[in-house]
Amino acid sequence: EADIYQTPRYLVIGTGKKITLECSQTMGHDKMYWYQQDPGMELHLIHYSYGVNSTEKGDLSSESTVSRIRTEHFPLTLESARPSHTSQYLCASSEGGVGRYGYTFGSGTRLTVV
Amino acid sequence: QKEVEQDPGPLSVPEGAIVSLNCTYSNSAFQYFMWYRQYSRKGPELLMYTYSSGNKEDGRFTAQVDKSSKYISLFIRDSQPSDSATYLCAPHAGNMLTFGGGTRLMVKP
């Protein structure tokens, strides 16, 4: 049973709309991450957080923003969706020291912008 | 050059074959070496990990690390169609995982 939840699983939305992808975890993990992954392609880190009120940009430039007001919640927002944002977005979390447990991933949100 | 390199495949094998999946890396500080499995349209799931050099076995899966050559391997014995997925190596030095690009494996019945 997944301990990290992403909603919605699938989203089709028009260009210019504002959207928020939700991610919640019940494990009390301090660290959370957002990855973008096109089909058959590698993972790209777009945002991460080491705790409440801490957010950092990842390796891939992204027009999205994130917030971390509560430990368990790490939403990602696109102010104005474009077709180039069409992709799968994966949320993950980990303990303070990544150690032997690595990351736990959610099932992802598949976003299509038309 | 990327910190972690993986052959993207696809690698196609018949059911029952022994599969070898490999990664090379450049960061000598890596201490944990993780393998993730990702089924189509799903998030990656942790398959197994190895700490430092050596081998680790878990059922049909064996992970192997050679730190002297910076080479990571995952062996799958008696491969099954259900093993068809993308396998990502992900070493780290205790802070953040560095993912390889993944190797797509197809096991044909």
PDB file of C-alpha atoms in Angstrom:
ATOM      1  CA  GLU A   1       0.000   0.000   0.000  1.00  0.00           C
ATOM      2  CA  ALA A   2       1.421   3.354  -1.070  1.00  0.00           C
ATOM      3  CA  ASP A   3       2.438   5.755   1.679  1.00  0.00           C
ATOM      4  CA  ILE A   4       2.789   8.641  -0.736  1.00  0.00           C
ATOM      5  CA  TYR A   5      -0.214   9.800  -2.660  1.00  0.00           C
ATOM      6  CA  GLN A   6      -0.473  11.869  -5.778  1.00  0.00           C
ATOM      7  CA  THR A   7      -3.631  13.355  -7.191  1.00  0.00           C
ATOM      8  CA  PRO A   8      -4.934  13.472  -9.779  1.00  0.00           C
ATOM      9  CA  ARG A   9      -3.547  10.390 -11.562  1.00  0.00           C
ATOM     10  CA  TYR A  10      -4.449  11.807 -14.955  1.00  0.00           C
ATOM     11  CA  LEU A  11      -5.205  15.392 -15.965  1.00  0.00           C
ATOM     12  CA  VAL A  12      -6.059  16.900 -19.328  1.00  0.00           C
ATOM     13  CA  ILE A  13      -6.209  20.668 -19.251  1.00  0.00           C
ATOM     14  CA  GLY A  14      -6.287  23.587 -21.657  1.00  0.00           C
ATOM     15  CA  THR A  15      -3.424  25.969 -22.366  1.00  0.00           C
ATOM     16  CA  GLY A  16      -3.196  28.899 -19.981  1.00  0.00           C
ATOM     17  CA  LYS A  17      -4.953  27.207 -17.057  1.00  0.00           C
ATOM     18  CA  LYS A  18      -3.508  27.204 -13.567  1.00  0.00           C
ATOM     19  CA  ILE A  19      -3.071  23.751 -12.075  1.00  0.00           C
ATOM     20  CA  THR A  20      -1.862  22.269  -8.821  1.00  0.00           C
ATOM     21  CA  LEU A  21      -0.593  18.728  -8.536  1.00  0.00           C
ATOM     22  CA  GLU A  22      -1.016  17.317  -5.057  1.00  0.00           C
ATOM     23  CA  CYS A  23       1.450  15.131  -3.168  1.00  0.00           C
ATOM     24  CA  SER A  24       1.031  13.880   0.389  1.00  0.00           C
ATOM     25  CA  GLN A  25       2.995  11.380   2.448  1.00  0.00           C
ATOM     26  CA  THR A  26       2.148   9.734   5.744  1.00  0.00           C
ATOM     27  CA  MET A  27       5.647   8.613   6.718  1.00  0.00           C
ATOM     28  CA  GLY A  28       6.785  11.818   8.409  1.00  0.00           C
ATOM     29  CA  HIS A  29       9.651  12.188   5.952  1.00  0.00           C
ATOM     30  CA  ASP A  30      11.521  15.480   6.054  1.00  0.00           C
ATOM     31  CA  LYS A  31      12.673  15.425   2.430  1.00  0.00           C
ATOM     32  CA  MET A  32      10.365  15.579  -0.567  1.00  0.00           C
ATOM     33  CA  TYR A  33      11.050  15.790  -4.283  1.00  0.00           C
ATOM     34  CA  TRP A  34       9.335  16.449  -7.601  1.00  0.00           C
ATOM     35  CA  TYR A  35      10.573  14.771 -10.771  1.00  0.00           C
ATOM     36  CA  GLN A  36       9.463  15.200 -14.360  1.00  0.00           C
ATOM     37  CA  GLN A  37       9.652  12.194 -16.669  1.00  0.00           C
ATOM     38  CA  ASP A  38       8.679  11.975 -20.329  1.00  0.00           C
ATOM     39  CA  PRO A  39       7.661   8.492 -21.578  1.00  0.00           C
ATOM     40  CA  GLY A  40      10.672   6.205 -21.842  1.00  0.00           C
ATOM     41  CA  MET A  41      12.996   8.958 -20.730  1.00  0.00           C
ATOM     42  CA  GLU A  42      15.038   9.637 -17.621  1.00  0.00           C
ATOM     43  CA  LEU A  43      13.947  11.335 -14.412  1.00  0.00           C
ATOM     44  CA  HIS A  44      14.623  15.056 -14.081  1.00  0.00           C
ATOM     45  CA  LEU A  45      14.616  16.695 -10.645  1.00  0.00           C
ATOM     46  CA  ILE A  46      12.615  19.928 -10.765  1.00  0.00           C
ATOM     47  CA  HIS A  47      12.096  20.800  -7.072  1.00  0.00           C
ATOM     48  CA  TYR A  48      12.979  19.493  -3.650  1.00  0.00           C
ATOM     49  CA  SER A  49      12.433  20.356  -0.016  1.00  0.00           C
ATOM     50  CA  TYR A  50      14.406  19.451   3.086  1.00  0.00           C
ATOM     51  CA  GLY A  51      11.638  20.418   5.466  1.00  0.00           C
ATOM     52  CA  VAL A  52       8.858  22.880   6.249  1.00  0.00           C
ATOM     53  CA  ASN A  53       9.407  26.295   4.626  1.00  0.00           C
ATOM     54  CA  SER A  54      12.398  24.927   2.683  1.00  0.00           C
ATOM     55  CA  THR A  55      12.225  24.624  -1.111  1.00  0.00           C
ATOM     56  CA  GLU A  56      14.943  24.457  -3.750  1.00  0.00           C
ATOM     57  CA  LYS A  57      15.021  24.235  -7.537  1.00  0.00           C
ATOM     58  CA  GLY A  58      16.415  21.098  -9.085  1.00  0.00           C
ATOM     59  CA  ASP A  59      18.577  20.415 -12.091  1.00  0.00           C
ATOM     60  CA  LEU A  60      15.877  20.926 -14.699  1.00  0.00           C
ATOM     61  CA  SER A  61      14.619  24.441 -15.239  1.00  0.00           C
ATOM     62  CA  SER A  62      10.915  24.479 -14.623  1.00  0.00           C
ATOM     63  CA  GLU A  63       8.182  27.089 -14.756  1.00  0.00           C
ATOM     64  CA  SER A  64       6.461  25.427 -11.833  1.00  0.00           C
ATOM     65  CA  THR A  65       6.554  26.461  -8.183  1.00  0.00           C
ATOM     66  CA  VAL A  66       6.244  24.453  -4.967  1.00  0.00           C
ATOM     67  CA  SER A  67       5.433  25.107  -1.331  1.00  0.00           C
ATOM     68  CA  ARG A  68       6.050  23.203   1.900  1.00  0.00           C
ATOM     69  CA  ILE A  69       3.836  24.528   4.644  1.00  0.00           C
ATOM     70  CA  ARG A  70       3.250  21.133   6.262  1.00  0.00           C
ATOM     71  CA  THR A  71       5.652  18.212   6.524  1.00  0.00           C
ATOM     72  CA  GLU A  72       3.274  15.817   4.796  1.00  0.00           C
ATOM     73  CA  HIS A  73       2.235  18.035   1.888  1.00  0.00           C
ATOM     74  CA  PHE A  74       4.286  19.215  -1.112  1.00  0.00           C
ATOM     75  CA  PRO A  75       2.089  20.594  -3.909  1.00  0.00           C
ATOM     76  CA  LEU A  76       3.405  21.678  -7.311  1.00  0.00           C
ATOM     77  CA  THR A  77       1.748  24.546  -9.173  1.00  0.00           C
ATOM     78  CA  LEU A  78       1.836  25.622 -12.793  1.00  0.00           C
ATOM     79  CA  GLU A  79       0.504  29.177 -13.108  1.00  0.00           C
ATOM     80  CA  SER A  80      -0.133  28.929 -16.841  1.00  0.00           C
ATOM     81  CA  ALA A  81      -0.038  25.481 -18.420  1.00  0.00           C
ATOM     82  CA  ARG A  82       1.493  25.035 -21.873  1.00  0.00           C
ATOM     83  CA  PRO A  83       1.694  22.010 -24.208  1.00  0.00           C
ATOM     84  CA  SER A  84       5.433  21.777 -23.371  1.00  0.00           C
ATOM     85  CA  HIS A  85       4.396  20.908 -19.788  1.00  0.00           C
ATOM     86  CA  THR A  86       2.843  17.664 -20.987  1.00  0.00           C
ATOM     87  CA  SER A  87       4.689  14.962 -19.066  1.00  0.00           C
ATOM     88  CA  GLN A  88       4.519  12.640 -16.071  1.00  0.00           C
ATOM     89  CA  TYR A  89       5.212  14.254 -12.706  1.00  0.00           C
ATOM     90  CA  LEU A  90       6.494  12.024  -9.910  1.00  0.00           C
ATOM     91  CA  CYS A  91       6.633  12.959  -6.241  1.00  0.00           C
ATOM     92  CA  ALA A  92       8.986  11.215  -3.809  1.00  0.00           C
ATOM     93  CA  SER A  93      10.003  11.456  -0.178  1.00  0.00           C
ATOM     94  CA  SER A  94      12.853  10.219   2.009  1.00  0.00           C
ATOM     95  CA  GLU A  95      14.097  10.274   5.560  1.00  0.00           C
ATOM     96  CA  GLY A  96      16.600  12.915   6.625  1.00  0.00           C
ATOM     97  CA  GLY A  97      19.522  10.651   5.814  1.00  0.00           C
ATOM     98  CA  VAL A  98      18.663   8.846   2.608  1.00  0.00           C
ATOM     99  CA  GLY A  99      20.664   5.817   3.733  1.00  0.00           C
ATOM    100  CA  ARG A 100      19.482   2.371   2.780  1.00  0.00           C
ATOM    101  CA  TYR A 101      15.830   3.300   2.357  1.00  0.00           C
ATOM    102  CA  GLY A 102      16.244   5.596  -0.615  1.00  0.00           C
ATOM    103  CA  TYR A 103      13.195   7.402  -1.903  1.00  0.00           C
ATOM    104  CA  THR A 104       9.578   6.311  -1.858  1.00  0.00           C
ATOM    105  CA  PHE A 105       7.772   7.373  -5.005  1.00  0.00           C
ATOM    106  CA  GLY A 106       4.135   8.078  -5.656  1.00  0.00           C
ATOM    107  CA  SER A 107       2.332   6.647  -8.667  1.00  0.00           C
ATOM    108  CA  GLY A 108       2.654   9.918 -10.578  1.00  0.00           C
ATOM    109  CA  THR A 109       0.372  12.409 -12.310  1.00  0.00           C
ATOM    110  CA  ARG A 110       0.195  12.185 -16.064  1.00  0.00           C
ATOM    111  CA  LEU A 111      -0.460  15.708 -17.342  1.00  0.00           C
ATOM    112  CA  THR A 112      -1.608  16.533 -20.850  1.00  0.00           C
ATOM    113  CA  VAL A 113      -1.948  20.183 -21.870  1.00  0.00           C
ATOM    114  CA  VAL A 114      -3.981  20.740 -25.025  1.00  0.00           C
TER     115      VAL A 114
ATOM    116  CA  GLN B   1      29.320  13.789 -18.931  1.00  0.00           C
ATOM    117  CA  LYS B   2      26.639  12.415 -16.641  1.00  0.00           C
ATOM    118  CA  GLU B   3      27.520  11.221 -13.158  1.00  0.00           C
ATOM    119  CA  VAL B   4      25.728   7.917 -13.740  1.00  0.00           C
ATOM    120  CA  GLU B   5      25.527   6.209 -17.128  1.00  0.00           C
ATOM    121  CA  GLN B   6      23.236   3.381 -18.173  1.00  0.00           C
ATOM    122  CA  ASP B   7      22.621   1.769 -21.529  1.00  0.00           C
ATOM    123  CA  PRO B   8      18.969   2.641 -22.304  1.00  0.00           C
ATOM    124  CA  GLY B   9      18.306  -0.617 -24.160  1.00  0.00           C
ATOM    125  CA  PRO B  10      15.822  -2.023 -24.836  1.00  0.00           C
ATOM    126  CA  LEU B  11      17.235  -5.364 -23.771  1.00  0.00           C
ATOM    127  CA  SER B  12      15.122  -8.268 -25.010  1.00  0.00           C
ATOM    128  CA  VAL B  13      15.635 -11.750 -23.569  1.00  0.00           C
ATOM    129  CA  PRO B  14      13.679 -15.025 -23.559  1.00  0.00           C
ATOM    130  CA  GLU B  15      11.980 -16.201 -20.395  1.00  0.00           C
ATOM    131  CA  GLY B  16      14.381 -18.041 -18.098  1.00  0.00           C
ATOM    132  CA  ALA B  17      17.482 -16.172 -19.268  1.00  0.00           C
ATOM    133  CA  ILE B  18      20.024 -14.598 -16.953  1.00  0.00           C
ATOM    134  CA  VAL B  19      19.942 -10.837 -17.304  1.00  0.00           C
ATOM    135  CA  SER B  20      22.808  -8.460 -16.599  1.00  0.00           C
ATOM    136  CA  LEU B  21      22.068  -4.749 -16.175  1.00  0.00           C
ATOM    137  CA  ASN B  22      24.926  -2.326 -15.663  1.00  0.00           C
ATOM    138  CA  CYS B  23      25.814   1.210 -14.676  1.00  0.00           C
ATOM    139  CA  THR B  24      29.005   3.204 -14.501  1.00  0.00           C
ATOM    140  CA  TYR B  25      29.498   6.227 -12.283  1.00  0.00           C
ATOM    141  CA  SER B  26      32.085   8.905 -11.730  1.00  0.00           C
ATOM    142  CA  ASN B  27      31.599  10.133  -8.135  1.00  0.00           C
ATOM    143  CA  SER B  28      33.962   8.342  -5.750  1.00  0.00           C
ATOM    144  CA  ALA B  29      31.920   9.558  -2.765  1.00  0.00           C
ATOM    145  CA  PHE B  30      28.971   7.268  -3.557  1.00  0.00           C
ATOM    146  CA  GLN B  31      28.488   4.712  -0.770  1.00  0.00           C
ATOM    147  CA  TYR B  32      24.979   3.315  -1.284  1.00  0.00           C
ATOM    148  CA  PHE B  33      24.046   1.775  -4.602  1.00  0.00           C
ATOM    149  CA  MET B  34      20.372   1.312  -5.200  1.00  0.00           C
ATOM    150  CA  TRP B  35      18.345  -0.326  -7.915  1.00  0.00           C
ATOM    151  CA  TYR B  36      14.843   0.800  -8.722  1.00  0.00           C
ATOM    152  CA  ARG B  37      12.312  -0.954 -10.940  1.00  0.00           C
ATOM    153  CA  GLN B  38       9.740   1.066 -12.823  1.00  0.00           C
ATOM    154  CA  TYR B  39       6.785  -0.472 -14.590  1.00  0.00           C
ATOM    155  CA  SER B  40       5.157   1.440 -17.412  1.00  0.00           C
ATOM    156  CA  ARG B  41       3.098   4.420 -16.191  1.00  0.00           C
ATOM    157  CA  LYS B  42       4.091   3.792 -12.551  1.00  0.00           C
ATOM    158  CA  GLY B  43       6.511   5.378 -10.112  1.00  0.00           C
ATOM    159  CA  PRO B  44       9.874   3.684  -9.473  1.00  0.00           C
ATOM    160  CA  GLU B  45      10.025   1.228  -6.584  1.00  0.00           C
ATOM    161  CA  LEU B  46      13.113   0.277  -4.634  1.00  0.00           C
ATOM    162  CA  LEU B  47      14.268  -3.203  -5.619  1.00  0.00           C
ATOM    163  CA  MET B  48      17.422  -3.556  -3.533  1.00  0.00           C
ATOM    164  CA  TYR B  49      20.512  -1.749  -2.415  1.00  0.00           C
ATOM    165  CA  THR B  50      24.183  -2.478  -1.714  1.00  0.00           C
ATOM    166  CA  TYR B  51      26.420  -0.626   0.674  1.00  0.00           C
ATOM    167  CA  SER B  52      29.982  -0.080  -0.557  1.00  0.00           C
ATOM    168  CA  SER B  53      31.628  -2.821  -2.609  1.00  0.00           C
ATOM    169  CA  GLY B  54      30.526  -6.420  -2.813  1.00  0.00           C
ATOM    170  CA  ASN B  55      27.525  -8.543  -3.645  1.00  0.00           C
ATOM    171  CA  LYS B  56      24.045  -8.769  -2.243  1.00  0.00           C
ATOM    172  CA  GLU B  57      21.496 -11.411  -3.132  1.00  0.00           C
ATOM    173  CA  ASP B  58      17.715 -11.247  -2.780  1.00  0.00           C
ATOM    174  CA  GLY B  59      15.866 -14.147  -4.353  1.00  0.00           C
ATOM    175  CA  ARG B  60      16.471 -14.109  -8.093  1.00  0.00           C
ATOM    176  CA  PHE B  61      18.229 -10.739  -7.912  1.00  0.00           C
ATOM    177  CA  THR B  62      21.911 -10.083  -7.206  1.00  0.00           C
ATOM    178  CA  ALA B  63      23.413  -6.605  -6.943  1.00  0.00           C
ATOM    179  CA  GLN B  64      27.134  -6.180  -7.367  1.00  0.00           C
ATOM    180  CA  VAL B  65      29.353  -3.136  -6.859  1.00  0.00           C
ATOM    181  CA  ASP B  66      32.983  -2.720  -7.867  1.00  0.00           C
ATOM    182  CA  LYS B  67      34.077   0.630  -6.463  1.00  0.00           C
ATOM    183  CA  SER B  68      37.572   0.312  -7.910  1.00  0.00           C
ATOM    184  CA  SER B  69      36.177   0.406 -11.432  1.00  0.00           C
ATOM    185  CA  LYS B  70      33.043   2.410 -10.518  1.00  0.00           C
ATOM    186  CA  TYR B  71      30.826  -0.294 -11.985  1.00  0.00           C
ATOM    187  CA  ILE B  72      27.409  -1.393 -10.726  1.00  0.00           C
ATOM    188  CA  SER B  73      25.570  -4.514 -11.857  1.00  0.00           C
ATOM    189  CA  LEU B  74      22.187  -6.113 -11.307  1.00  0.00           C
ATOM    190  CA  PHE B  75      21.737  -9.775 -12.261  1.00  0.00           C
ATOM    191  CA  ILE B  76      18.354 -11.399 -12.655  1.00  0.00           C
ATOM    192  CA  ARG B  77      18.234 -15.202 -12.699  1.00  0.00           C
ATOM    193  CA  ASP B  78      15.408 -17.176 -14.294  1.00  0.00           C
ATOM    194  CA  SER B  79      13.917 -14.003 -15.742  1.00  0.00           C
ATOM    195  CA  GLN B  80      10.124 -13.829 -15.987  1.00  0.00           C
ATOM    196  CA  PRO B  81       7.793 -11.785 -18.202  1.00  0.00           C
ATOM    197  CA  SER B  82       6.787  -9.943 -15.019  1.00  0.00           C
ATOM    198  CA  ASP B  83      10.372  -8.636 -14.809  1.00  0.00           C
ATOM    199  CA  SER B  84       9.718  -6.559 -17.930  1.00  0.00           C
ATOM    200  CA  ALA B  85      10.257  -3.000 -16.738  1.00  0.00           C
ATOM    201  CA  THR B  86      12.802  -0.202 -16.710  1.00  0.00           C
ATOM    202  CA  TYR B  87      15.613  -0.631 -14.190  1.00  0.00           C
ATOM    203  CA  LEU B  88      17.320   2.447 -12.792  1.00  0.00           C
ATOM    204  CA  CYS B  89      20.520   2.475 -10.800  1.00  0.00           C
ATOM    205  CA  ALA B  90      20.700   5.212  -8.183  1.00  0.00           C
ATOM    206  CA  PRO B  91      23.874   5.623  -6.167  1.00  0.00           C
ATOM    207  CA  HIS B  92      24.217   8.220  -3.441  1.00  0.00           C
ATOM    208  CA  ALA B  93      26.546   9.558  -0.780  1.00  0.00           C
ATOM    209  CA  GLY B  94      23.885   9.912   1.926  1.00  0.00           C
ATOM    210  CA  ASN B  95      22.119  13.030   0.780  1.00  0.00           C
ATOM    211  CA  MET B  96      20.445  12.811  -2.608  1.00  0.00           C
ATOM    212  CA  LEU B  97      20.036   9.998  -5.124  1.00  0.00           C
ATOM    213  CA  THR B  98      21.610  10.352  -8.553  1.00  0.00           C
ATOM    214  CA  PHE B  99      19.575   8.376 -11.057  1.00  0.00           C
ATOM    215  CA  GLY B 100      20.853   6.722 -14.170  1.00  0.00           C
ATOM    216  CA  GLY B 101      18.721   7.033 -17.280  1.00  0.00           C
ATOM    217  CA  GLY B 102      17.376   3.488 -16.883  1.00  0.00           C
ATOM    218  CA  THR B 103      17.575   0.315 -18.961  1.00  0.00           C
ATOM    219  CA  ARG B 104      14.357  -1.033 -20.442  1.00  0.00           C
ATOM    220  CA  LEU B 105      14.124  -4.816 -20.127  1.00  0.00           C
ATOM    221  CA  MET B 106      11.685  -6.992 -22.052  1.00  0.00           C
ATOM    222  CA  VAL B 107      11.360 -10.674 -21.116  1.00  0.00           C
ATOM    223  CA  LYS B 108       9.506 -12.619 -23.783  1.00  0.00           C
ATOM    224  CA  PRO B 109       7.493 -15.761 -22.936  1.00  0.00           C
TER     225      PRO B 109
END
